[in-house]
Coordinates of C-alpha atoms (C1' of nucleotides) in Angstrom, one line a residue:
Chain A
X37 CA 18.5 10.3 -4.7
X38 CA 17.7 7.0 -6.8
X39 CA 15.8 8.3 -9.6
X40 CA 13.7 5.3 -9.9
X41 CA 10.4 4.4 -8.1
X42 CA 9.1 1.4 -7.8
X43 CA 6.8 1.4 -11.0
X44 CA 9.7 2.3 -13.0
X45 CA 11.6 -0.9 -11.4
X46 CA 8.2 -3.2 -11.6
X47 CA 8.2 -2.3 -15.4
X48 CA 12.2 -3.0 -15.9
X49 CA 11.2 -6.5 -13.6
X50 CA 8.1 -7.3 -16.6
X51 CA 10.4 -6.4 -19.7
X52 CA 13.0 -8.5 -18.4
X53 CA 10.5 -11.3 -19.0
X54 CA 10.6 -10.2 -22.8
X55 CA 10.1 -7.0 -25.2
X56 CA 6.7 -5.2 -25.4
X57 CA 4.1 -2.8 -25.8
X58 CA 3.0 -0.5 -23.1
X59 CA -0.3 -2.2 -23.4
X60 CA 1.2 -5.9 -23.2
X61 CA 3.2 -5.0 -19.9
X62 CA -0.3 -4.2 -18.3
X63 CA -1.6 -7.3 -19.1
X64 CA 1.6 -9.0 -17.9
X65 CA 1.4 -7.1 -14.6
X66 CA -2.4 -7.7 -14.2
X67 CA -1.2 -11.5 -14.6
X68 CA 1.6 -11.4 -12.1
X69 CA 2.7 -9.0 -10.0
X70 CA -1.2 -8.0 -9.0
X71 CA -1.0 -10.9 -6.5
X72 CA 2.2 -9.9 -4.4
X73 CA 2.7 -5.9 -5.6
X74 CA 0.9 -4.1 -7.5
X75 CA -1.0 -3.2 -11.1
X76 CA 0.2 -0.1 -11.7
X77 CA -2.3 1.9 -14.0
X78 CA -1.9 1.9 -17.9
X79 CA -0.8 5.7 -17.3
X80 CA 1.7 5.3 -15.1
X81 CA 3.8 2.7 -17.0
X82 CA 3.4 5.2 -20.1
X83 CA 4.6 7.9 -18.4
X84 CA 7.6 5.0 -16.5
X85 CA 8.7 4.1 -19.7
X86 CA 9.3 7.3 -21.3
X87 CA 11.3 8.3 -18.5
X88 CA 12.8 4.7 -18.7
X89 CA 13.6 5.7 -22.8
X90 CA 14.4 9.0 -21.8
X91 CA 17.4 7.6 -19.6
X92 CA 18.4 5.1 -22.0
X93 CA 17.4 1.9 -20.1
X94 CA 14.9 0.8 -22.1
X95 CA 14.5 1.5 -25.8
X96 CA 11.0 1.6 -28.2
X97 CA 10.8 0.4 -31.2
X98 CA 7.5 1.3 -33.5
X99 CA 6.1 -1.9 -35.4
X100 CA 2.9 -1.6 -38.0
X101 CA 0.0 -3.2 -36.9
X102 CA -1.1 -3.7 -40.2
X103 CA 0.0 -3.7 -44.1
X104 CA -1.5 -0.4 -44.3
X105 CA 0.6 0.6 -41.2
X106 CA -1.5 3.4 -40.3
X107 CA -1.2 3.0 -36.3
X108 CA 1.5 2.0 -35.0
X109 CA 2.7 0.1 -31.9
X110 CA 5.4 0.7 -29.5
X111 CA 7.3 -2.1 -28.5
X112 CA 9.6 -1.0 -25.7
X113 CA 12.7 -3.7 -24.6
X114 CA 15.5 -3.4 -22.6
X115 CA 19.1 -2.1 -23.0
X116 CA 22.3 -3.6 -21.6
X117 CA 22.7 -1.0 -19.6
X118 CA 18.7 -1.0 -18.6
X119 CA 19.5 -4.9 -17.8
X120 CA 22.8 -3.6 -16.0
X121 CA 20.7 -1.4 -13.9
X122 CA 17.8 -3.9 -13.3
X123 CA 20.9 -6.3 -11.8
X124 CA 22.4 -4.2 -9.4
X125 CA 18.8 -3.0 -8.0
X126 CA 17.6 -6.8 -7.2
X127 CA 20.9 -7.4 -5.7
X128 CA 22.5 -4.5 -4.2
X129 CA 19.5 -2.0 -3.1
X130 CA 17.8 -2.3 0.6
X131 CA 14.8 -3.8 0.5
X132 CA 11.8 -1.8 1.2
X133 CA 9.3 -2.5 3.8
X134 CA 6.4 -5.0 3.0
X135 CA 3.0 -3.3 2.8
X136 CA 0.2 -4.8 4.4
X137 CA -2.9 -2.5 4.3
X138 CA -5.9 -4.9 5.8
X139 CA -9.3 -2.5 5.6
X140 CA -11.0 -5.5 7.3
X141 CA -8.9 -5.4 10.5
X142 CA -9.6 -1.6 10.8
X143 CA -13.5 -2.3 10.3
X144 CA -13.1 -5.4 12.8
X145 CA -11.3 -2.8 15.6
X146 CA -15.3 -1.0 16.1
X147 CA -16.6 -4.1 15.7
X148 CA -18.2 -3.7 18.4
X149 CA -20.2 -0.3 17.7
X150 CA -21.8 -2.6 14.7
X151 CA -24.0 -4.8 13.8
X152 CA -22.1 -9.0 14.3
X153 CA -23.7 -9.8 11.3
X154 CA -22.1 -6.8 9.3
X155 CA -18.9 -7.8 10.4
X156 CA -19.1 -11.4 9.6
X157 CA -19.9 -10.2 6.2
X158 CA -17.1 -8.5 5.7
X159 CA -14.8 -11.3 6.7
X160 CA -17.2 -13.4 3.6
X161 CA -16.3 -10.9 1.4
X162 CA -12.6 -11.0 2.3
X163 CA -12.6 -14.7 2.3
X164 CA -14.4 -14.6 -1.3
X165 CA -12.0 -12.7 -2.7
X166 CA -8.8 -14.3 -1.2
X167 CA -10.4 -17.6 -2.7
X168 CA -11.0 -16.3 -6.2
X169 CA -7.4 -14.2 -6.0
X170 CA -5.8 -17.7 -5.1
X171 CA -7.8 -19.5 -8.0
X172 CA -6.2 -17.3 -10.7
X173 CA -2.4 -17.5 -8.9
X174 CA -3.2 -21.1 -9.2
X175 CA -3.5 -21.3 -12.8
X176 CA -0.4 -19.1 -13.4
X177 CA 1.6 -20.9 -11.2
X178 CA 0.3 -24.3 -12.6
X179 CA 2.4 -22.9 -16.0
X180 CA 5.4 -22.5 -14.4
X181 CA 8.4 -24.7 -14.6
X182 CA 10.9 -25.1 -11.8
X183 CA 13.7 -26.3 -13.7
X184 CA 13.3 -23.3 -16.3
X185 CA 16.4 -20.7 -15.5
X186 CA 14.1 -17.5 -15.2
X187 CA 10.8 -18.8 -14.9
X188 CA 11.9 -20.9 -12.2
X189 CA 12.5 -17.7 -9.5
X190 CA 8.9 -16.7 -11.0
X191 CA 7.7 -20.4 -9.6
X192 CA 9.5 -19.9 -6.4
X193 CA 7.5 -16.2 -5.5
X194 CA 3.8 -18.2 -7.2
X195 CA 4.8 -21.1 -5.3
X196 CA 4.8 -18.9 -2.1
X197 CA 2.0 -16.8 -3.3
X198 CA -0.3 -19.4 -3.4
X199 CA 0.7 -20.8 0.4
X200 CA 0.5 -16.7 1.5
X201 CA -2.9 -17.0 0.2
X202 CA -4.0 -20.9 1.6
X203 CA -2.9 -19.5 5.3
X204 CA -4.6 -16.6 4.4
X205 CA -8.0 -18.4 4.5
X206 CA -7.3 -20.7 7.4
X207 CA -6.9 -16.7 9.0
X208 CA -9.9 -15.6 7.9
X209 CA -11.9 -19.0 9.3
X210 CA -10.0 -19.0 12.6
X211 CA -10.8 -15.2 12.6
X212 CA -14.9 -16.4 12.3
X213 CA -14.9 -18.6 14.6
X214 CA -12.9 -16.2 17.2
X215 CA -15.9 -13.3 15.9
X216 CA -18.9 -16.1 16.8
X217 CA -17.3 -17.0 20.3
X218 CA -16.9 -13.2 21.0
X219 CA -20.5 -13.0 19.9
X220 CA -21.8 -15.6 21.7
X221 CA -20.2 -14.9 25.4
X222 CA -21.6 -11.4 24.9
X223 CA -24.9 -12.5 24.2
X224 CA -25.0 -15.3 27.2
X225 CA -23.7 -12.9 29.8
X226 CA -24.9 -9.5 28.4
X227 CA -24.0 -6.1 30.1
Chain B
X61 CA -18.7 10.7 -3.4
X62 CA -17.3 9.8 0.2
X63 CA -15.9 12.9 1.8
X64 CA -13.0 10.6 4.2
X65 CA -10.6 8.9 3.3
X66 CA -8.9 6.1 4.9
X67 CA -6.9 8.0 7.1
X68 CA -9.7 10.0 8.4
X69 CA -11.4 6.8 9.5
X70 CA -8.5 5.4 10.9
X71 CA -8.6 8.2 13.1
X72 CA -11.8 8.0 14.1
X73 CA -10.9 4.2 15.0
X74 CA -8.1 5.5 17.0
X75 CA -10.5 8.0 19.0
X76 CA -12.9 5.9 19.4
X77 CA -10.4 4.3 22.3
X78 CA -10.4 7.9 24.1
X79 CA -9.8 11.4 23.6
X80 CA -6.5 12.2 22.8
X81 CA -4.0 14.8 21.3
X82 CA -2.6 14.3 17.9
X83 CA 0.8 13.0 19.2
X84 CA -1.0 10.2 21.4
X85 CA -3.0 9.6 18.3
X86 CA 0.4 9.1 16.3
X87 CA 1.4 7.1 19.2
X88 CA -1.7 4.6 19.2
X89 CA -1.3 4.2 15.8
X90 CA 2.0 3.3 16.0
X91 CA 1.3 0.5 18.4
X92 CA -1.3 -0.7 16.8
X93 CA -2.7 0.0 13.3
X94 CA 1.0 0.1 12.2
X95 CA 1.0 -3.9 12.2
X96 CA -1.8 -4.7 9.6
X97 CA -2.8 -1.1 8.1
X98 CA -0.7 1.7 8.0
X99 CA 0.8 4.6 10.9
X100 CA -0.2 8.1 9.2
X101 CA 2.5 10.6 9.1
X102 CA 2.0 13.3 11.7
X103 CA 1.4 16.2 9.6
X104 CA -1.5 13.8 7.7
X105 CA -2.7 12.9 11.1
X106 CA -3.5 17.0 12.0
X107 CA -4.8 17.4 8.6
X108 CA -7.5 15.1 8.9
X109 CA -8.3 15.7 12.7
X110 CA -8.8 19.8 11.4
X111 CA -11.5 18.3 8.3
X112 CA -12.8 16.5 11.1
X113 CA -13.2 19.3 13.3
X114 CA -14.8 21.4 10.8
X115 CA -17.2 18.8 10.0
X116 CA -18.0 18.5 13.3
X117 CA -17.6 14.7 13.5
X118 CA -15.2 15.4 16.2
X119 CA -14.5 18.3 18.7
X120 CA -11.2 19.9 20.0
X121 CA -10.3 21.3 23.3
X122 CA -7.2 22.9 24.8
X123 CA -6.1 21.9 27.7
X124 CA -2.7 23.5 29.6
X125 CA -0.1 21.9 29.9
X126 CA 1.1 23.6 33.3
X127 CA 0.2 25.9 35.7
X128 CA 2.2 29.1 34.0
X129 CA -0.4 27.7 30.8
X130 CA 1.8 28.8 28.4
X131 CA 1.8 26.1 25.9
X132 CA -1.4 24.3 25.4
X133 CA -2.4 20.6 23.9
X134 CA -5.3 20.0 21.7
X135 CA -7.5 17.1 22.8
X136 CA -9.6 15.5 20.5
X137 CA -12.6 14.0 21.1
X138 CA -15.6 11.8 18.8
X139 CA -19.2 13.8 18.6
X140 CA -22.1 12.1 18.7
X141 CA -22.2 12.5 15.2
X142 CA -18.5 11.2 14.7
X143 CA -19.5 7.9 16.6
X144 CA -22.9 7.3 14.1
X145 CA -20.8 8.5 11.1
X146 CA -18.5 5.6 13.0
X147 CA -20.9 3.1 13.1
X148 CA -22.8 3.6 9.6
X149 CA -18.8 3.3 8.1
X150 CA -18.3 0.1 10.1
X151 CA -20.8 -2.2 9.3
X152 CA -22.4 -0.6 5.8
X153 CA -19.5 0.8 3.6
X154 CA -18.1 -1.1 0.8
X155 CA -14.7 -2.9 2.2
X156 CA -12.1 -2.0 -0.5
X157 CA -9.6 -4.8 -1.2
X158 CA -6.6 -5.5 1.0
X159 CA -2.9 -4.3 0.0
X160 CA 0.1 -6.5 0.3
X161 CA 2.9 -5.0 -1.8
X162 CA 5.9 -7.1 -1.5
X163 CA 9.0 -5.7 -2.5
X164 CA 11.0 -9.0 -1.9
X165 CA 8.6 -10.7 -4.7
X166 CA 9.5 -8.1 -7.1
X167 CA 13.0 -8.9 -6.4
X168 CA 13.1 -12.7 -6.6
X169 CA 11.3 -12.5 -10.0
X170 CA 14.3 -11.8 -11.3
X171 CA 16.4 -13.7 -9.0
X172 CA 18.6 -15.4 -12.2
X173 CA 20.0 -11.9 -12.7
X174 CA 21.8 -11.8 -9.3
X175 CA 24.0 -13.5 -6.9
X176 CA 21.9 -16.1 -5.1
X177 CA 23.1 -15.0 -1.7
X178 CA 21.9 -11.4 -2.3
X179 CA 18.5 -12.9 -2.8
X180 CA 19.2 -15.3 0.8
X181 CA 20.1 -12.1 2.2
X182 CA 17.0 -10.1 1.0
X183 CA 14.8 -13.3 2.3
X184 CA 17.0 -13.2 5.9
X185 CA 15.8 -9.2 6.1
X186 CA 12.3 -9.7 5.5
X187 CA 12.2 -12.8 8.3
X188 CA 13.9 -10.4 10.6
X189 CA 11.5 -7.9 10.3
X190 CA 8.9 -10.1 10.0
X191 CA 9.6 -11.9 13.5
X192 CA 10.3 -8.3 15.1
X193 CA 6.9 -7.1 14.0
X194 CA 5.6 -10.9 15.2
X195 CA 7.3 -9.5 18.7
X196 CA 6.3 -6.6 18.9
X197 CA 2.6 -7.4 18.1
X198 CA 2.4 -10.4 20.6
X199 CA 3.5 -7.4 23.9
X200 CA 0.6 -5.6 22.7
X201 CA -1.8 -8.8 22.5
X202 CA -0.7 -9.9 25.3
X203 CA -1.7 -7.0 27.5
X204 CA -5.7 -7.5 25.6
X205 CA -8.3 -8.9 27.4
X206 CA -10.8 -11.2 24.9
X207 CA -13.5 -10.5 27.1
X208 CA -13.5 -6.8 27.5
X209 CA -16.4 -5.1 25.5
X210 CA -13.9 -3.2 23.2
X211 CA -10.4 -4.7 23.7
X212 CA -12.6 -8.2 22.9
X213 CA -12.4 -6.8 18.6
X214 CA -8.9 -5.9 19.3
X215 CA -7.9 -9.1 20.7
X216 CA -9.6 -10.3 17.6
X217 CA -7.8 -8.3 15.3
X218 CA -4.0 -9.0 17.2
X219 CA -4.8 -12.6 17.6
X220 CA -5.2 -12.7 13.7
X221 CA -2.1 -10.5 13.4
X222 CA -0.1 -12.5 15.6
X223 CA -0.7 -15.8 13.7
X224 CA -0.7 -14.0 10.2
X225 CA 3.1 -13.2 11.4
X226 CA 3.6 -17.0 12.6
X227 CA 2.7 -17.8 9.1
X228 CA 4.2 -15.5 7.1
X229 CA 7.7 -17.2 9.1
X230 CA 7.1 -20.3 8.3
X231 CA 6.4 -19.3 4.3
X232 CA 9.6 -17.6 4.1
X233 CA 11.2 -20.5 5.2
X234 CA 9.9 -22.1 2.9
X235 CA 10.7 -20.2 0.3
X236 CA 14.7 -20.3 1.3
X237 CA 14.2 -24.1 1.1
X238 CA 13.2 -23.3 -2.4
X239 CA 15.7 -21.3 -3.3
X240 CA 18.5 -23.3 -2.0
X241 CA 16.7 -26.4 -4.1
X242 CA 16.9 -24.5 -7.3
X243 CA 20.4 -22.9 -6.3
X244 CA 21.6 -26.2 -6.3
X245 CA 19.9 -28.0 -9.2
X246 CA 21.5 -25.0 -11.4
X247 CA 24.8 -25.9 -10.1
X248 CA 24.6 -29.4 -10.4
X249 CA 23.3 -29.4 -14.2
X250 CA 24.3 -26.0 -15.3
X251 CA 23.9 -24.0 -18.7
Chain C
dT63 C1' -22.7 -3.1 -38.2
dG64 C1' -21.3 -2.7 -34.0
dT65 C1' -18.8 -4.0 -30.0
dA66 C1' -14.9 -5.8 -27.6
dG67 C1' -10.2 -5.6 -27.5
dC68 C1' -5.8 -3.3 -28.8
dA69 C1' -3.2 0.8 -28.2
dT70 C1' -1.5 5.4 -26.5
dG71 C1' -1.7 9.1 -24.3
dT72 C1' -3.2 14.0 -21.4
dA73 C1' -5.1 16.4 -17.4
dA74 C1' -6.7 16.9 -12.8
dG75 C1' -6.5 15.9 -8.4
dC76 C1' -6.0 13.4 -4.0
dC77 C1' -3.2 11.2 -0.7
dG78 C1' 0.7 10.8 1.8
dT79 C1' 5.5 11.4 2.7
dT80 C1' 9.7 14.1 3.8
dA81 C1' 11.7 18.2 5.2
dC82 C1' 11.4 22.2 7.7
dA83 C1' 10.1 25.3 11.6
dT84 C1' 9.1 26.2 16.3
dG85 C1' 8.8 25.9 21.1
dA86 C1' 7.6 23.9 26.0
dT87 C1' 8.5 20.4 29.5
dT88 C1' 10.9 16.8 32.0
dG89 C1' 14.5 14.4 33.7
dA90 C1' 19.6 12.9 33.7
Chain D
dT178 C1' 22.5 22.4 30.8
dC179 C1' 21.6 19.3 27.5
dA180 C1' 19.0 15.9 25.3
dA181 C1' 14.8 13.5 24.8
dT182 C1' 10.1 13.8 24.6
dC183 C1' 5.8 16.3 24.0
dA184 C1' 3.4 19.0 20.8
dT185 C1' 1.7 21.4 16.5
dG186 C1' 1.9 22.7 12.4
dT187 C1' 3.5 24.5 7.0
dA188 C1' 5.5 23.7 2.4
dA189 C1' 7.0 21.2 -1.3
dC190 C1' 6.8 17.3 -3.8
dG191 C1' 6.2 12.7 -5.7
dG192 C1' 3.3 8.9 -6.9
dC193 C1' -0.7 7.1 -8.3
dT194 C1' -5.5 6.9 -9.6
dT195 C1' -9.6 8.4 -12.2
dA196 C1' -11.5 10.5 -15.9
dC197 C1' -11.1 11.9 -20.4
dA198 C1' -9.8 11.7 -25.4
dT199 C1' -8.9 9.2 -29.5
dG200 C1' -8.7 5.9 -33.0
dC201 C1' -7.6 1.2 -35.1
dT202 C1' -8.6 -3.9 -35.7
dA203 C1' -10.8 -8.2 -35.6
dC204 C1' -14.7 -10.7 -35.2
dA205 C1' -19.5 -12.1 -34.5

DNA sequence: TGTAGCATGTAAGCCGTTACATGATTGA
DNA sequence: TCAATCATGTAACGGCTTACATGCTACA
């Protein structure tokens, strides 16, 4: 029934934040919503936006990119009625469930048809990346203000963002020291 | 390049508990991969056990369900060659990165544009799914056993679960402190 | 001069969900 | 006897990614 998927609401969410190009919104959602949703690819919003043009939500705009204005750049910003729509979504629509999709825990599961040190591994690599992923949030949220009207609910979700990630860690180093005592028992009363 | 995707594997997880039928496979996942991966629709679930079949990474057997033998169940079993494909995916395969798609985020980022006690609303939905999930995740740790040869890597995996849960709690209420903090500040110095 | 970034798309294809269809078995 | 559960699938479709295709612009 509702037209909209959630690219289609991720991009209204990222023009709400200010007109712009196709291009621009990709950037902005690599900045932002990567950590807590998701980058849709360049495609996608393309094809998101017409549709969003298409129903009169959002309109495009062409601007030169240069005196001789050969190619041309599509700056896309939205209506009232896109910003109408965008208000009754965030308030009105049921939520849909969270997605968490952890490939580690399904490795971890046969842990025990591998190799220990495989598995600790992987719970490095997860840890690596949870650490670089919160270093970046970090600097994004460090822009935010609190007391700004919009940018403050963007400082609220960083804010939380960056604690989802710090317990994330504390996880991952409980979780290793849970994987060496397993290890260890095994190995002092094998079989 | 790699012939299976993720729902292949996860099935191959699942089997590797016991032979089973495609609805007790469902079931299993439901109980457990649901909580930090995903529960495969049914019809996906067949699909994958038949590729599986056909590579021969797993066999199938029918087995009546009665004496009359009229209808008959499907059990599903790993190969030899199922359990080293297993292994080999376990310990050597890439581990892709980890999905968390959070729809209340999306929403909150644009927070200013609705009533503040839809967004409370939207946080008090999340925490009660959230502590229902907690719930239902702790019967099913509870019934592990950490030194059990293969339930040990599950206990693992549900005693990381069950605290990633317990956190997640404690950052949404955090984040309604938050919000309440920047309801008020609004109201208190508006415009 | 060339490469990295800006910019916009099309095409193909997989993955996964929902809806649909069917029927046996078990217990209230 | 009726509903819930067990059990197995097919069909249609949407969503999203990857790969491909193209060309401008700024800068080193």
């Amino acid at each position: 029934m509702s037209q909209w998927n959630h690219t289609a609401h991720a991009a209204l969410v990222l023009l709400s934040m200010g007109e712009a190009s196709g291009y621009e919104l990709k950037q902005r959602a690599d900045a932002t919503l990567r950590f807590f949703f998701n980058s849709p690819a360049m495609s996608q919003l393309y094809a998101e936006l017409d549709r969003l043009c298409d129903a009169g939500l959002v309109t495009d705009r062409l601007e030169a990119r240069s005196e001789s204005g050969e190619r041309e750049t599509r700056v896309f910003r939205l209506t009232a009625s896109g910003v109408r729509r965008l208000k009754e979504w965030a308030g009105d629509e049921p939520l849909p469930a969270t997605v968490f999709k952890s490939h580690l825990a399904l490795r971890l599961l046969v842990g025990h048809l591998a190799d220990a040190d495989h598995m600790r591994e992987h719970v490095a690599t997860e840890r690596a990346r949870v650490e670089r992923d919160l270093a970046d949030l970090m600097s994004v949220h460090d822009v935010l203000d609190p007391t700004h009207d919009q940018l403050g609910w963007a400082w609220i979700v960083a804010e939380w963002g960056s604690r989802y990630y710090r317990d994330m860690l504390a996880q991952l180093d409980a979780l290793r020291g849970n994987l060496d005592e397993l290890v260890a028992n095994r190995s002092s009363a094998p079989r």
